[in-house]
Short mmCIF file of C-alpha atoms in Angstrom, two decimals:
data_model
loop_
_atom_site.label_atom_id
_atom_site.label_comp_id
_atom_site.label_asym_id
_atom_site.label_seq_id
_atom_site.Cartn_x
_atom_site.Cartn_y
_atom_site.Cartn_z
CA MET A 1 87.53 199.80 49.27
CA LEU A 2 84.29 197.79 49.74
CA ALA A 3 83.92 195.26 47.04
CA ALA A 4 80.42 194.87 45.61
CA ALA A 5 78.59 191.78 47.11
CA GLU A 6 78.71 188.91 44.70
CA LYS A 7 75.48 186.97 44.77
CA THR A 8 74.86 183.38 43.50
CA ALA A 9 71.55 182.85 41.92
CA ILE A 10 69.14 180.96 44.19
CA LEU A 11 66.29 178.75 43.03
CA THR A 12 63.47 180.20 45.12
CA PRO A 13 61.29 178.38 45.90
CA TRP A 14 63.49 175.34 45.58
CA ASN A 15 63.21 173.97 42.00
CA THR A 16 62.62 170.53 42.89
CA SER A 17 62.14 169.60 39.16
CA ASP A 18 65.99 169.66 39.25
CA PRO A 19 66.83 166.20 40.35
CA VAL A 20 69.65 167.37 42.60
CA ALA A 21 67.84 170.19 44.25
CA GLY A 22 64.93 167.97 44.74
CA ALA A 23 67.06 165.38 46.37
CA ILE A 24 68.77 167.89 48.63
CA TYR A 25 65.51 169.43 49.78
CA SER A 26 63.72 166.21 50.45
CA ALA A 27 66.65 165.04 52.54
CA LEU A 28 66.57 168.27 54.54
CA CYS A 29 62.81 168.14 55.06
CA GLU A 30 62.96 164.47 56.08
CA ARG A 31 65.64 165.26 58.71
CA HIS A 32 64.26 168.64 59.92
CA GLY A 33 60.54 168.63 59.03
CA LYS A 34 59.08 170.72 56.38
CA LYS A 35 57.87 173.58 58.45
CA VAL A 36 61.27 173.75 60.16
CA GLN A 37 63.03 173.71 56.81
CA GLU A 38 60.91 176.45 55.48
CA LYS A 39 62.05 178.76 58.39
CA LEU A 40 65.58 177.79 57.58
CA ASP A 41 65.03 178.41 53.86
CA ALA A 42 63.97 182.01 54.78
CA GLY A 43 66.95 182.62 57.00
CA PHE A 44 69.51 185.50 56.28
CA VAL A 45 72.77 185.50 58.24
CA THR A 46 75.78 187.64 57.98
CA ILE A 47 79.18 186.10 59.10
CA CYS A 48 81.99 188.73 59.75
CA GLY A 49 85.26 186.79 59.70
CA LEU A 50 85.86 183.54 57.81
CA GLY A 51 88.58 182.01 59.95
CA GLY A 52 88.34 179.20 62.52
CA LEU A 53 84.95 180.37 63.73
CA GLY A 54 83.35 181.96 60.57
CA SER A 55 84.25 179.25 58.19
CA ASN A 56 82.79 176.54 60.37
CA ILE A 57 79.72 178.43 61.21
CA ALA A 58 79.11 178.89 57.43
CA VAL A 59 79.69 175.28 56.84
CA SER A 60 77.01 174.29 59.58
CA LEU A 61 74.59 176.75 58.43
CA ALA A 62 74.93 175.53 54.81
CA ARG A 63 74.44 171.90 55.79
CA ILE A 64 71.19 172.66 57.28
CA GLY A 65 69.93 174.72 54.42
CA VAL A 66 69.90 178.26 55.63
CA GLY A 67 68.75 180.12 52.54
CA HIS A 68 71.06 183.28 52.50
CA LEU A 69 74.60 183.58 53.81
CA ARG A 70 76.60 186.89 53.51
CA LEU A 71 80.29 186.14 53.93
CA ILE A 72 82.68 188.87 54.88
CA ASP A 73 86.54 188.83 55.18
CA PHE A 74 89.47 190.88 53.69
CA ASP A 75 92.24 188.22 54.08
CA SER A 76 93.54 185.18 52.04
CA VAL A 77 93.94 181.77 53.25
CA ASP A 78 97.31 181.02 54.76
CA TRP A 79 99.15 177.73 55.80
CA THR A 80 98.55 178.61 59.37
CA ASN A 81 94.86 178.61 58.76
CA LEU A 82 94.70 174.80 57.91
CA ASN A 83 94.94 173.53 61.41
CA ARG A 84 91.27 174.71 62.26
CA GLN A 85 89.60 176.54 59.33
CA SER A 86 87.47 175.02 56.70
CA TYR A 87 89.93 175.31 53.82
CA PHE A 88 92.38 173.01 51.87
CA VAL A 89 95.85 173.14 50.69
CA GLU A 90 94.57 174.25 47.22
CA HIS A 91 93.13 177.43 48.74
CA VAL A 92 96.27 178.81 50.25
CA GLY A 93 96.71 182.19 48.70
CA VAL A 94 93.09 182.56 47.70
CA LYS A 95 90.76 185.23 49.10
CA LYS A 96 88.85 183.49 52.07
CA THR A 97 85.47 184.83 50.54
CA ASP A 98 86.18 183.08 47.22
CA ALA A 99 87.57 179.80 48.78
CA LEU A 100 84.67 179.52 51.29
CA LYS A 101 82.05 180.30 48.68
CA GLY A 102 83.31 177.54 46.37
CA PHE A 103 83.41 175.06 49.39
CA LEU A 104 79.89 175.84 50.26
CA MET A 105 78.78 175.54 46.79
CA LYS A 106 79.98 171.89 46.86
CA ILE A 107 77.81 171.43 49.97
CA ASN A 108 74.52 173.06 48.62
CA PRO A 109 74.61 175.05 45.39
CA PHE A 110 71.04 176.00 45.75
CA LEU A 111 71.52 178.57 48.48
CA THR A 112 72.37 182.23 48.05
CA TYR A 113 75.91 183.15 48.94
CA GLU A 114 77.01 186.78 49.02
CA THR A 115 80.75 187.63 49.36
CA VAL A 116 82.01 190.91 50.66
CA THR A 117 85.89 191.23 50.49
CA ALA A 118 86.62 194.04 52.85
CA ARG A 119 87.84 194.93 56.31
CA VAL A 120 84.88 196.01 58.37
CA THR A 121 85.29 199.36 59.98
CA PRO A 122 82.67 201.68 61.76
CA LYS A 123 82.22 203.66 58.65
CA ASN A 124 81.45 200.82 56.29
CA LEU A 125 79.83 198.38 58.78
CA ALA A 126 76.21 199.08 57.59
CA SER A 127 77.06 198.43 53.91
CA CYS A 128 79.13 195.29 54.84
CA VAL A 129 76.64 193.46 56.96
CA GLY A 130 73.57 194.43 54.94
CA ASP A 131 70.16 193.79 56.29
CA ALA A 132 70.69 190.63 57.77
CA PRO A 133 68.82 190.12 61.10
CA ILE A 134 71.45 187.80 62.43
CA ILE A 135 75.13 188.77 62.53
CA CYS A 136 77.90 186.48 63.59
CA GLU A 137 81.04 188.17 65.08
CA ALA A 138 83.83 185.73 64.10
CA PHE A 139 87.06 187.98 64.15
CA ASP A 140 90.32 186.92 65.70
CA LYS A 141 91.48 190.13 67.42
CA ALA A 142 89.93 191.38 70.75
CA ASP A 143 89.83 194.96 69.41
CA GLN A 144 88.00 193.91 66.33
CA LYS A 145 85.51 191.85 68.27
CA ALA A 146 84.81 194.93 70.56
CA MET A 147 84.55 197.23 67.62
CA LEU A 148 81.88 195.02 65.85
CA ALA A 149 79.84 194.35 69.07
CA HIS A 150 79.80 198.01 69.78
CA GLU A 151 79.00 199.22 66.40
CA VAL A 152 76.39 196.53 65.70
CA ARG A 153 74.54 197.47 68.96
CA ARG A 154 74.86 201.21 67.96
CA GLN A 155 74.08 201.02 64.16
CA LYS A 156 71.92 197.87 64.04
CA PRO A 157 70.15 197.66 67.40
CA ASP A 158 67.40 195.35 66.05
CA ALA A 159 69.83 192.85 64.75
CA TYR A 160 70.88 189.71 66.86
CA LEU A 161 74.64 189.58 67.41
CA VAL A 162 76.20 186.07 68.05
CA SER A 163 79.84 186.35 69.07
CA GLY A 164 82.75 183.98 70.24
CA SER A 165 85.37 184.47 72.83
CA GLY A 166 87.62 182.09 74.67
CA MET A 167 88.15 179.04 72.61
CA ALA A 168 92.15 178.61 72.59
CA GLY A 169 93.97 175.61 73.80
CA PHE A 170 92.50 172.19 74.62
CA GLY A 171 90.30 170.39 77.20
CA LYS A 172 88.26 172.48 79.62
CA THR A 173 85.21 171.51 77.48
CA GLY A 174 82.85 172.06 80.50
CA LEU A 175 83.90 175.84 80.56
CA MET A 176 82.46 176.50 77.17
CA LYS A 177 78.84 177.88 77.36
CA VAL A 178 76.43 180.25 75.99
CA ARG A 179 75.91 183.54 77.74
CA GLU A 180 72.97 186.01 76.87
CA VAL A 181 74.58 189.29 77.37
CA SER A 182 71.34 191.15 76.43
CA PRO A 183 68.19 190.05 74.54
CA HIS A 184 70.00 190.65 71.16
CA PHE A 185 73.53 189.62 72.10
CA TYR A 186 74.72 186.16 72.69
CA LEU A 187 78.25 185.23 73.54
CA CYS A 188 79.78 181.62 73.08
CA GLY A 189 82.95 180.23 74.49
CA ASP A 190 84.69 180.39 77.83
CA SER A 191 85.55 184.20 77.63
CA ILE A 192 88.91 183.73 79.03
CA SER A 193 91.04 181.20 77.16
CA ALA A 194 93.38 183.39 74.86
CA PRO A 195 96.20 181.86 72.65
CA LYS A 196 99.51 181.32 74.26
CA PRO A 197 102.65 179.20 73.51
CA GLY A 198 101.70 175.46 73.70
CA ALA A 199 98.02 176.28 73.71
CA GLY A 200 97.17 178.17 70.71
CA LEU A 201 94.00 177.97 68.63
CA MET A 202 93.39 174.31 67.74
CA ALA A 203 90.60 172.79 65.72
CA PRO A 204 88.58 170.79 68.46
CA ARG A 205 88.00 173.65 70.68
CA VAL A 206 87.65 176.25 67.99
CA ALA A 207 84.94 173.78 66.46
CA ILE A 208 83.12 173.54 69.70
CA CYS A 209 82.73 177.27 69.93
CA SER A 210 81.67 177.67 66.28
CA ALA A 211 79.21 174.85 66.66
CA MET A 212 77.70 176.74 69.65
CA MET A 213 77.50 179.93 67.67
CA ALA A 214 75.83 178.05 64.70
CA ASN A 215 73.47 176.27 67.07
CA ILE A 216 72.30 179.88 68.52
CA VAL A 217 71.91 181.16 65.09
CA THR A 218 69.62 178.11 64.31
CA TRP A 219 67.71 178.64 67.52
CA LEU A 220 67.12 182.24 66.62
CA LEU A 221 66.06 181.44 63.15
CA LEU A 222 63.41 179.00 64.51
CA GLY A 223 61.89 181.54 66.78
CA LYS A 224 63.85 180.79 69.89
CA SER A 225 61.80 177.59 70.36
CA GLY A 226 62.81 176.14 73.79
CA ALA A 227 65.91 176.88 75.90
CA CYS A 228 69.06 178.07 74.07
#
């Protein structure tokens, strides 16, 4: 069953009379420029899957102050997740949506975080992803990735889809790239490196792919300014 999205109250516009909010916002504007930060403030991104890709994408977007993040996952944090995902020992056994929301609140409590604890299917996709103009596909399994890509293009044709494929193992950094599959579909990774014994999913290469995905999201939020 689809859990109701949980929303954290947002101070919109930034309540700069709050000393912490004011300090964070001033620092973001200093680093990014006020006009850029205003576009990031207005950003709305859905992240499907909160594992090695999704949790790291969310952290990057929260750090730059993307105003509204919708976080979707059905699973709980496991010991095997800690080698590459943005969780801690204290999170083992906790739903990923709850664990990640708590982590992001420590980075920036003045953004909007929605959580949907559910497994995305073709039937519930529309209600899960909401109205976000940018959707990140960050699932683990190939069939889930293909399903989401197909259904987003079918049910949400105007949304941008940013996906990851091929980030297992280590080294081969030069093979990692961004490919524009279509004007609304961007694929990051090397598209070939699947986990295998001795070359599974490891933090460095997964982080490279997640950073590429977060960077494409940022580029889209800022109006595709310059080359992707």
